[in-house]
């Protein structure tokens, strides 16, 4: 059945701001939002996975370091040699993850409904050609390519009916699924995000007041910071709880042919959780258990 295991429950914190998901709009989701600003924001979100901020406690864990072992475990269970990354944005953590020797024989394809070609090309270069991407817009609900599905900080953009279609497609194609989110419906997350944005924005506002800058990019940073904060708050409110996600998996997988789990690990104390949503075909889980027994 599609349910969380005891170990998953032990690593999970219930949402505390709202009991149910609130699907408000993010500014950069819309067609009318300027393309160059959207690309800047998706680039920034990609860096969040792999870059350690300059002012953080010593026990801060880079999110990509949390993601990699969970992803490798899912790939081993499914014996997948190809990954289709949906809603890739600016490339997410893939330039960093692709450097893992454990992924050297895995093909990774970046896709997006609004492909950021410049970011994708940079990601491919940084990966030393280990990544590839689609130049054509790819609707995550109509992806015809086979391969293990991944999503990084993008699942919360999808309304339940849309996410259900993606999960149904995974079940029908017998392709594994893993989604990783950095947002959460908690006051601690919102406070932490507010502090980070104020810390980054203060020197920019001061500099603009003291001396006007000729560079358009720098002048737009306060606007980008505002959009980032607005969309970050909305993202937190739109993040799926474990029960909400598992309810959708029961609808997408009524016969329980997949094993679905949800767990969390925090990058800094009880702030900034990384929530992992994974779906593995039961036949892969059973095969893995049989191999483990043979080794014993």
C-alpha positions as a LaTeX table, in Angstrom:
\begin{tabular}{lrrr}
\hline
Residue & $x$ (\AA) & $y$ (\AA) & $z$ (\AA) \\
\hline
Unk1 & 0.00 & 0.00 & 0.00 \\
Unk2 & 1.08 & 3.62 & $-0.50$ \\
Unk3 & 2.11 & 4.54 & 2.99 \\
Unk4 & 5.06 & 5.91 & 4.93 \\
Unk5 & 7.24 & 3.55 & 6.89 \\
Unk6 & 8.00 & 4.00 & 10.59 \\
Unk7 & 11.50 & 5.24 & 9.80 \\
Unk8 & 10.02 & 7.85 & 7.45 \\
Unk9 & 7.59 & 9.01 & 10.13 \\
Unk10 & 10.45 & 9.45 & 12.62 \\
Unk11 & 12.16 & 11.85 & 10.19 \\
Unk12 & 9.12 & 13.99 & 9.46 \\
Unk13 & 7.76 & 17.22 & 10.95 \\
Unk14 & 4.09 & 18.05 & 10.45 \\
Unk15 & 3.29 & 21.47 & 8.91 \\
Unk16 & 2.33 & 24.07 & 11.54 \\
Unk17 & 1.26 & 27.22 & 9.62 \\
Unk18 & $-1.69$ & 25.76 & 7.71 \\
Unk19 & $-3.25$ & 22.33 & 8.04 \\
Unk20 & $-3.96$ & 22.21 & 4.32 \\
Unk21 & $-1.97$ & 23.26 & 1.30 \\
Unk22 & $-2.71$ & 26.75 & $-0.04$ \\
Unk23 & $-2.22$ & 27.06 & $-3.80$ \\
Unk24 & $-1.56$ & 30.78 & $-4.32$ \\
Unk25 & 0.36 & 32.12 & $-7.34$ \\
Unk26 & 4.10 & 32.66 & $-7.66$ \\
Unk27 & 5.05 & 35.66 & $-9.75$ \\
Unk28 & 7.64 & 33.92 & $-11.91$ \\
Unk29 & 5.21 & 31.11 & $-12.83$ \\
Unk30 & 3.24 & 33.32 & $-15.21$ \\
Unk31 & 3.74 & 33.83 & $-18.94$ \\
Unk32 & 3.76 & 37.62 & $-18.51$ \\
Unk33 & 6.71 & 37.54 & $-16.09$ \\
Unk34 & 9.89 & 38.84 & $-17.86$ \\
Unk35 & 11.97 & 35.97 & $-19.17$ \\
Unk36 & 15.33 & 37.45 & $-18.07$ \\
Unk37 & 14.04 & 37.87 & $-14.50$ \\
Unk38 & 12.70 & 34.30 & $-14.46$ \\
Unk39 & 16.08 & 33.03 & $-15.63$ \\
Unk40 & 17.87 & 35.02 & $-12.89$ \\
Unk41 & 15.57 & 33.54 & $-10.24$ \\
Unk42 & 15.90 & 29.96 & $-11.47$ \\
Unk43 & 19.68 & 30.41 & $-11.55$ \\
Unk44 & 19.59 & 31.58 & $-7.93$ \\
Unk45 & 17.42 & 28.64 & $-6.90$ \\
Unk46 & 19.91 & 26.28 & $-8.54$ \\
Unk47 & 22.77 & 27.78 & $-6.52$ \\
Unk48 & 20.76 & 27.25 & $-3.31$ \\
Unk49 & 21.26 & 23.50 & $-3.72$ \\
Unk50 & 25.03 & 23.56 & $-3.94$ \\
Unk51 & 26.40 & 26.78 & $-2.43$ \\
Unk52 & 26.93 & 27.35 & 1.28 \\
Unk53 & 25.77 & 30.88 & 2.24 \\
Unk54 & 28.50 & 33.15 & 3.64 \\
Unk55 & 26.80 & 33.65 & 7.03 \\
Unk56 & 25.56 & 30.31 & 8.39 \\
Unk57 & 26.39 & 28.13 & 11.43 \\
Unk58 & 29.22 & 25.64 & 11.11 \\
Unk59 & 26.75 & 22.74 & 11.21 \\
Unk60 & 24.96 & 23.88 & 8.03 \\
Unk61 & 24.71 & 21.05 & 5.48 \\
Unk62 & 24.71 & 21.86 & 1.76 \\
Unk63 & 21.36 & 20.52 & 0.43 \\
Unk64 & 22.98 & 18.62 & $-2.45$ \\
Unk65 & 24.94 & 16.57 & 0.11 \\
Unk66 & 21.63 & 15.44 & 1.64 \\
Unk67 & 20.03 & 14.72 & $-1.72$ \\
Unk68 & 22.77 & 12.59 & $-3.31$ \\
Unk69 & 22.65 & 9.48 & $-1.07$ \\
Unk70 & 18.84 & 9.41 & $-1.21$ \\
Unk71 & 18.89 & 9.66 & $-4.98$ \\
Unk72 & 21.56 & 6.97 & $-5.33$ \\
Unk73 & 19.54 & 4.63 & $-3.12$ \\
Unk74 & 16.45 & 5.06 & $-5.32$ \\
Unk75 & 18.49 & 4.54 & $-8.50$ \\
Unk76 & 20.02 & 1.34 & $-7.10$ \\
Unk77 & 16.58 & 0.02 & $-6.19$ \\
Unk78 & 15.25 & 0.63 & $-9.69$ \\
Unk79 & 18.49 & $-0.16$ & $-11.55$ \\
Unk80 & 17.85 & 3.02 & $-13.55$ \\
Unk81 & 20.50 & 4.25 & $-15.96$ \\
Unk82 & 18.60 & 7.29 & $-17.20$ \\
Unk83 & 17.08 & 10.24 & $-15.35$ \\
Unk84 & 14.50 & 12.63 & $-16.76$ \\
Unk85 & 14.61 & 15.77 & $-14.63$ \\
Unk86 & 11.26 & 17.55 & $-14.84$ \\
Unk87 & 10.76 & 21.30 & $-14.35$ \\
Unk88 & 14.55 & 21.76 & $-14.26$ \\
Unk89 & 14.52 & 25.57 & $-14.05$ \\
Unk90 & 18.17 & 26.67 & $-13.97$ \\
Unk91 & 19.48 & 23.11 & $-13.72$ \\
Unk92 & 19.03 & 22.61 & $-9.98$ \\
Unk93 & 21.88 & 20.77 & $-8.26$ \\
Unk94 & 22.74 & 18.70 & $-11.34$ \\
Unk95 & 26.07 & 20.35 & $-12.23$ \\
Unk96 & 27.28 & 19.32 & $-8.76$ \\
Unk97 & 25.50 & 15.96 & $-8.50$ \\
Unk98 & 26.76 & 14.87 & $-11.92$ \\
Unk99 & 30.34 & 14.97 & $-10.61$ \\
Unk100 & 29.62 & 11.97 & $-8.37$ \\
Unk101 & 31.42 & 8.89 & $-9.64$ \\
Unk102 & 28.31 & 6.89 & $-8.70$ \\
Unk103 & 26.40 & 8.74 & $-11.45$ \\
Unk104 & 29.04 & 8.51 & $-14.18$ \\
Unk105 & 27.09 & 5.84 & $-16.06$ \\
Unk106 & 23.69 & 7.51 & $-15.64$ \\
Unk107 & 22.28 & 9.72 & $-18.41$ \\
Unk108 & 20.59 & 12.85 & $-17.05$ \\
Unk109 & 18.27 & 14.92 & $-19.26$ \\
Unk110 & 17.15 & 18.37 & $-18.10$ \\
Unk111 & 13.67 & 19.48 & $-19.22$ \\
Unk112 & 11.37 & 22.42 & $-18.57$ \\
Unk113 & 8.21 & 24.02 & $-19.89$ \\
Unk114 & 10.22 & 27.26 & $-20.16$ \\
Unk115 & 13.74 & 25.94 & $-20.88$ \\
Unk116 & 16.49 & 28.26 & $-19.66$ \\
Unk117 & 18.88 & 27.43 & $-22.49$ \\
Unk118 & 21.76 & 29.55 & $-21.19$ \\
Unk119 & 21.55 & 27.91 & $-17.76$ \\
Unk120 & 21.23 & 24.44 & $-19.31$ \\
Unk121 & 24.32 & 25.03 & $-21.44$ \\
Unk122 & 26.26 & 26.20 & $-18.37$ \\
Unk123 & 25.08 & 23.14 & $-16.47$ \\
Unk124 & 26.28 & 20.85 & $-19.27$ \\
Unk125 & 29.67 & 22.60 & $-19.36$ \\
Unk126 & 30.07 & 22.44 & $-15.58$ \\
Unk127 & 29.15 & 18.75 & $-15.63$ \\
Unk128 & 31.89 & 18.10 & $-18.21$ \\
Unk129 & 29.27 & 16.99 & $-20.73$ \\
Unk130 & 27.70 & 14.46 & $-18.36$ \\
Unk131 & 24.32 & 16.21 & $-18.65$ \\
Unk132 & 22.08 & 16.79 & $-21.65$ \\
Unk133 & 18.91 & 18.80 & $-22.09$ \\
Unk134 & 15.89 & 19.37 & $-24.28$ \\
Unk135 & 15.75 & 22.68 & $-26.12$ \\
Unk136 & 12.05 & 22.16 & $-26.72$ \\
Unk137 & 9.46 & 22.97 & $-24.03$ \\
Unk138 & 8.55 & 19.80 & $-22.12$ \\
Unk139 & 5.26 & 19.63 & $-20.25$ \\
Unk140 & 5.87 & 17.41 & $-17.20$ \\
Unk141 & 2.41 & 15.86 & $-17.65$ \\
Unk142 & 3.15 & 14.87 & $-21.24$ \\
Unk143 & 6.74 & 13.68 & $-21.11$ \\
Unk144 & 7.14 & 10.77 & $-23.54$ \\
Unk145 & 10.71 & 9.89 & $-22.52$ \\
Unk146 & 11.33 & 6.88 & $-20.29$ \\
Unk147 & 13.62 & 7.26 & $-17.31$ \\
Unk148 & 13.63 & 7.75 & $-13.56$ \\
Unk149 & 11.74 & 11.01 & $-12.85$ \\
Unk150 & 13.29 & 13.66 & $-10.60$ \\
Unk151 & 12.08 & 17.10 & $-9.49$ \\
Unk152 & 14.03 & 19.67 & $-7.48$ \\
Unk153 & 12.12 & 22.46 & $-5.68$ \\
Unk154 & 9.40 & 22.32 & $-8.31$ \\
Unk155 & 6.70 & 19.88 & $-7.19$ \\
Unk156 & 4.99 & 22.56 & $-5.09$ \\
Unk157 & 4.32 & 24.53 & $-8.30$ \\
Unk158 & 1.91 & 21.81 & $-9.42$ \\
Unk159 & $-1.75$ & 21.68 & $-8.47$ \\
Unk160 & $-2.96$ & 18.29 & $-7.17$ \\
Unk161 & $-4.65$ & 17.28 & $-10.43$ \\
Unk162 & $-1.45$ & 17.98 & $-12.37$ \\
Unk163 & 0.79 & 16.15 & $-9.90$ \\
Unk164 & $-1.58$ & 13.19 & $-9.94$ \\
Unk165 & $-1.15$ & 12.89 & $-13.72$ \\
Unk166 & 2.66 & 12.87 & $-13.36$ \\
Unk167 & 2.49 & 10.19 & $-10.67$ \\
Unk168 & 0.06 & 8.13 & $-12.76$ \\
Unk169 & 2.47 & 8.32 & $-15.69$ \\
Unk170 & 5.29 & 7.02 & $-13.47$ \\
Unk171 & 3.12 & 4.12 & $-12.37$ \\
Unk172 & 1.99 & 3.25 & $-15.89$ \\
Unk173 & 5.53 & 3.41 & $-17.27$ \\
Unk174 & 6.99 & 1.71 & $-14.16$ \\
Unk175 & 9.50 & 4.56 & $-13.79$ \\
Unk176 & 10.78 & 5.55 & $-10.35$ \\
Unk177 & 10.04 & 9.00 & $-8.94$ \\
Unk178 & 11.92 & 11.28 & $-6.55$ \\
Unk179 & 11.11 & 14.87 & $-5.65$ \\
Unk180 & 13.15 & 17.09 & $-3.32$ \\
Unk181 & 11.78 & 20.27 & $-1.74$ \\
Unk182 & 13.58 & 22.98 & 0.25 \\
Unk183 & 10.42 & 24.75 & 1.46 \\
Unk184 & 8.07 & 23.87 & 4.30 \\
Unk185 & 4.91 & 25.17 & 5.98 \\
Unk186 & 6.60 & 26.18 & 9.23 \\
Unk187 & 7.30 & 29.48 & 11.00 \\
Unk188 & 10.93 & 28.52 & 11.43 \\
Unk189 & 11.35 & 28.22 & 7.67 \\
Unk190 & 9.67 & 31.58 & 6.98 \\
Unk191 & 11.72 & 33.35 & 9.67 \\
Unk192 & 14.94 & 31.86 & 8.35 \\
Unk193 & 14.07 & 32.88 & 4.79 \\
Unk194 & 13.20 & 36.44 & 5.93 \\
Unk195 & 16.53 & 36.82 & 7.73 \\
Unk196 & 18.44 & 35.56 & 4.70 \\
Unk197 & 16.71 & 38.00 & 2.34 \\
Unk198 & 17.18 & 40.98 & 4.65 \\
Unk199 & 20.86 & 40.09 & 5.11 \\
Unk200 & 21.39 & 39.97 & 1.36 \\
Unk201 & 19.25 & 42.99 & 0.49 \\
Unk202 & 20.56 & 45.52 & 3.06 \\
Unk203 & 23.98 & 46.16 & 1.46 \\
Unk204 & 22.39 & 46.40 & $-2.00$ \\
Unk205 & 19.87 & 49.05 & $-0.91$ \\
Unk206 & 22.63 & 50.99 & 0.87 \\
Unk207 & 24.85 & 50.92 & $-2.21$ \\
Unk208 & 22.03 & 52.11 & $-4.48$ \\
Unk209 & 21.32 & 55.04 & $-2.14$ \\
Unk210 & 24.97 & 56.09 & $-1.91$ \\
Unk211 & 25.95 & 55.74 & $-5.55$ \\
Unk212 & 23.77 & 54.98 & $-8.58$ \\
Unk213 & 24.95 & 51.93 & $-10.50$ \\
Unk214 & 25.15 & 51.79 & $-14.25$ \\
Unk215 & 24.60 & 48.05 & $-14.42$ \\
Unk216 & 20.99 & 47.08 & $-14.98$ \\
Unk217 & 21.62 & 43.73 & $-13.30$ \\
Unk218 & 22.62 & 45.29 & $-9.97$ \\
Unk219 & 19.81 & 47.82 & $-10.09$ \\
Unk220 & 17.30 & 44.99 & $-10.45$ \\
Unk221 & 18.61 & 43.02 & $-7.48$ \\
Unk222 & 16.16 & 44.59 & $-4.97$ \\
Unk223 & 13.27 & 43.71 & $-7.30$ \\
Unk224 & 14.59 & 40.18 & $-7.68$ \\
Unk225 & 14.96 & 39.91 & $-3.89$ \\
Unk226 & 11.33 & 40.98 & $-3.44$ \\
Unk227 & 10.08 & 38.48 & $-6.02$ \\
Unk228 & 12.26 & 35.78 & $-4.46$ \\
Unk229 & 10.85 & 36.45 & $-0.99$ \\
Unk230 & 7.24 & 36.64 & $-2.22$ \\
Unk231 & 7.55 & 33.43 & $-4.21$ \\
Unk232 & 9.43 & 31.77 & $-1.33$ \\
Unk233 & 6.54 & 32.43 & 1.07 \\
Unk234 & 4.03 & 31.17 & $-1.49$ \\
Unk235 & 6.21 & 28.11 & $-2.14$ \\
Unk236 & 6.17 & 27.28 & 1.57 \\
Unk237 & 2.38 & 27.46 & 1.67 \\
Unk238 & 2.11 & 25.31 & $-1.46$ \\
Unk239 & 4.49 & 22.56 & $-0.30$ \\
Unk240 & 2.81 & 19.17 & $-0.03$ \\
Unk241 & 2.62 & 17.53 & 3.37 \\
Unk242 & 3.21 & 13.80 & 3.71 \\
Unk243 & $-0.52$ & 13.04 & 4.03 \\
Unk244 & $-1.40$ & 15.22 & 1.04 \\
Unk245 & 1.23 & 13.56 & $-1.13$ \\
Unk246 & 0.33 & 10.03 & $-0.05$ \\
Unk247 & $-3.35$ & 10.74 & $-0.71$ \\
Unk248 & $-2.44$ & 11.59 & $-4.29$ \\
Unk249 & $-0.31$ & 8.45 & $-4.61$ \\
Unk250 & $-3.27$ & 6.31 & $-3.54$ \\
Unk251 & $-5.34$ & 7.91 & $-6.30$ \\
Unk252 & $-2.55$ & 7.61 & $-8.88$ \\
Unk253 & $-1.60$ & 4.09 & $-7.78$ \\
Unk254 & $-4.88$ & 2.50 & $-6.59$ \\
Unk255 & $-3.48$ & $-1.04$ & $-6.72$ \\
Unk256 & $-0.43$ & $-0.19$ & $-4.61$ \\
Unk257 & 2.11 & $-1.23$ & $-7.25$ \\
Unk258 & 4.65 & 1.32 & $-5.93$ \\
Unk259 & 6.20 & 1.85 & $-2.52$ \\
Unk260 & 5.87 & 5.55 & $-1.62$ \\
Unk261 & 7.81 & 7.27 & 1.16 \\
Unk262 & 8.20 & 10.80 & 2.52 \\
Unk263 & 10.96 & 11.87 & 4.89 \\
Unk264 & 12.89 & 14.97 & 5.93 \\
Unk265 & 16.39 & 15.96 & 6.84 \\
Unk266 & 17.37 & 19.42 & 8.02 \\
Unk267 & 20.26 & 21.43 & 6.65 \\
Unk268 & 20.47 & 23.58 & 9.79 \\
Unk269 & 19.03 & 22.53 & 13.14 \\
Unk270 & 15.23 & 22.60 & 12.80 \\
Unk271 & 15.37 & 25.20 & 10.04 \\
Unk272 & 15.31 & 24.61 & 6.30 \\
Unk273 & 14.20 & 21.00 & 5.87 \\
Unk274 & 14.84 & 18.98 & 2.73 \\
Unk275 & 11.70 & 16.91 & 2.15 \\
Unk276 & 12.14 & 13.81 & $-0.01$ \\
Unk277 & 9.19 & 12.17 & $-1.80$ \\
Unk278 & 10.06 & 8.83 & $-3.41$ \\
Unk279 & 8.14 & 6.23 & $-5.39$ \\
Unk280 & 9.69 & 2.85 & $-6.26$ \\
Unk281 & 7.94 & $-0.01$ & $-8.13$ \\
Unk282 & 7.23 & $-2.83$ & $-5.67$ \\
Unk283 & 8.86 & $-5.34$ & $-8.02$ \\
Unk284 & 12.12 & $-3.39$ & $-7.65$ \\
Unk285 & 11.79 & $-3.28$ & $-3.85$ \\
Unk286 & 11.10 & $-7.03$ & $-3.71$ \\
Unk287 & 14.04 & $-7.79$ & $-6.00$ \\
Unk288 & 16.31 & $-5.70$ & $-3.78$ \\
Unk289 & 15.14 & $-7.53$ & $-0.66$ \\
Unk290 & 15.79 & $-10.92$ & $-2.29$ \\
Unk291 & 19.32 & $-9.86$ & $-3.28$ \\
Unk292 & 19.98 & $-8.68$ & 0.27 \\
Unk293 & 18.85 & $-12.03$ & 1.66 \\
Unk294 & 21.15 & $-13.89$ & $-0.75$ \\
Unk295 & 24.11 & $-11.84$ & 0.49 \\
Unk296 & 23.35 & $-12.68$ & 4.13 \\
\hline
\end{tabular}
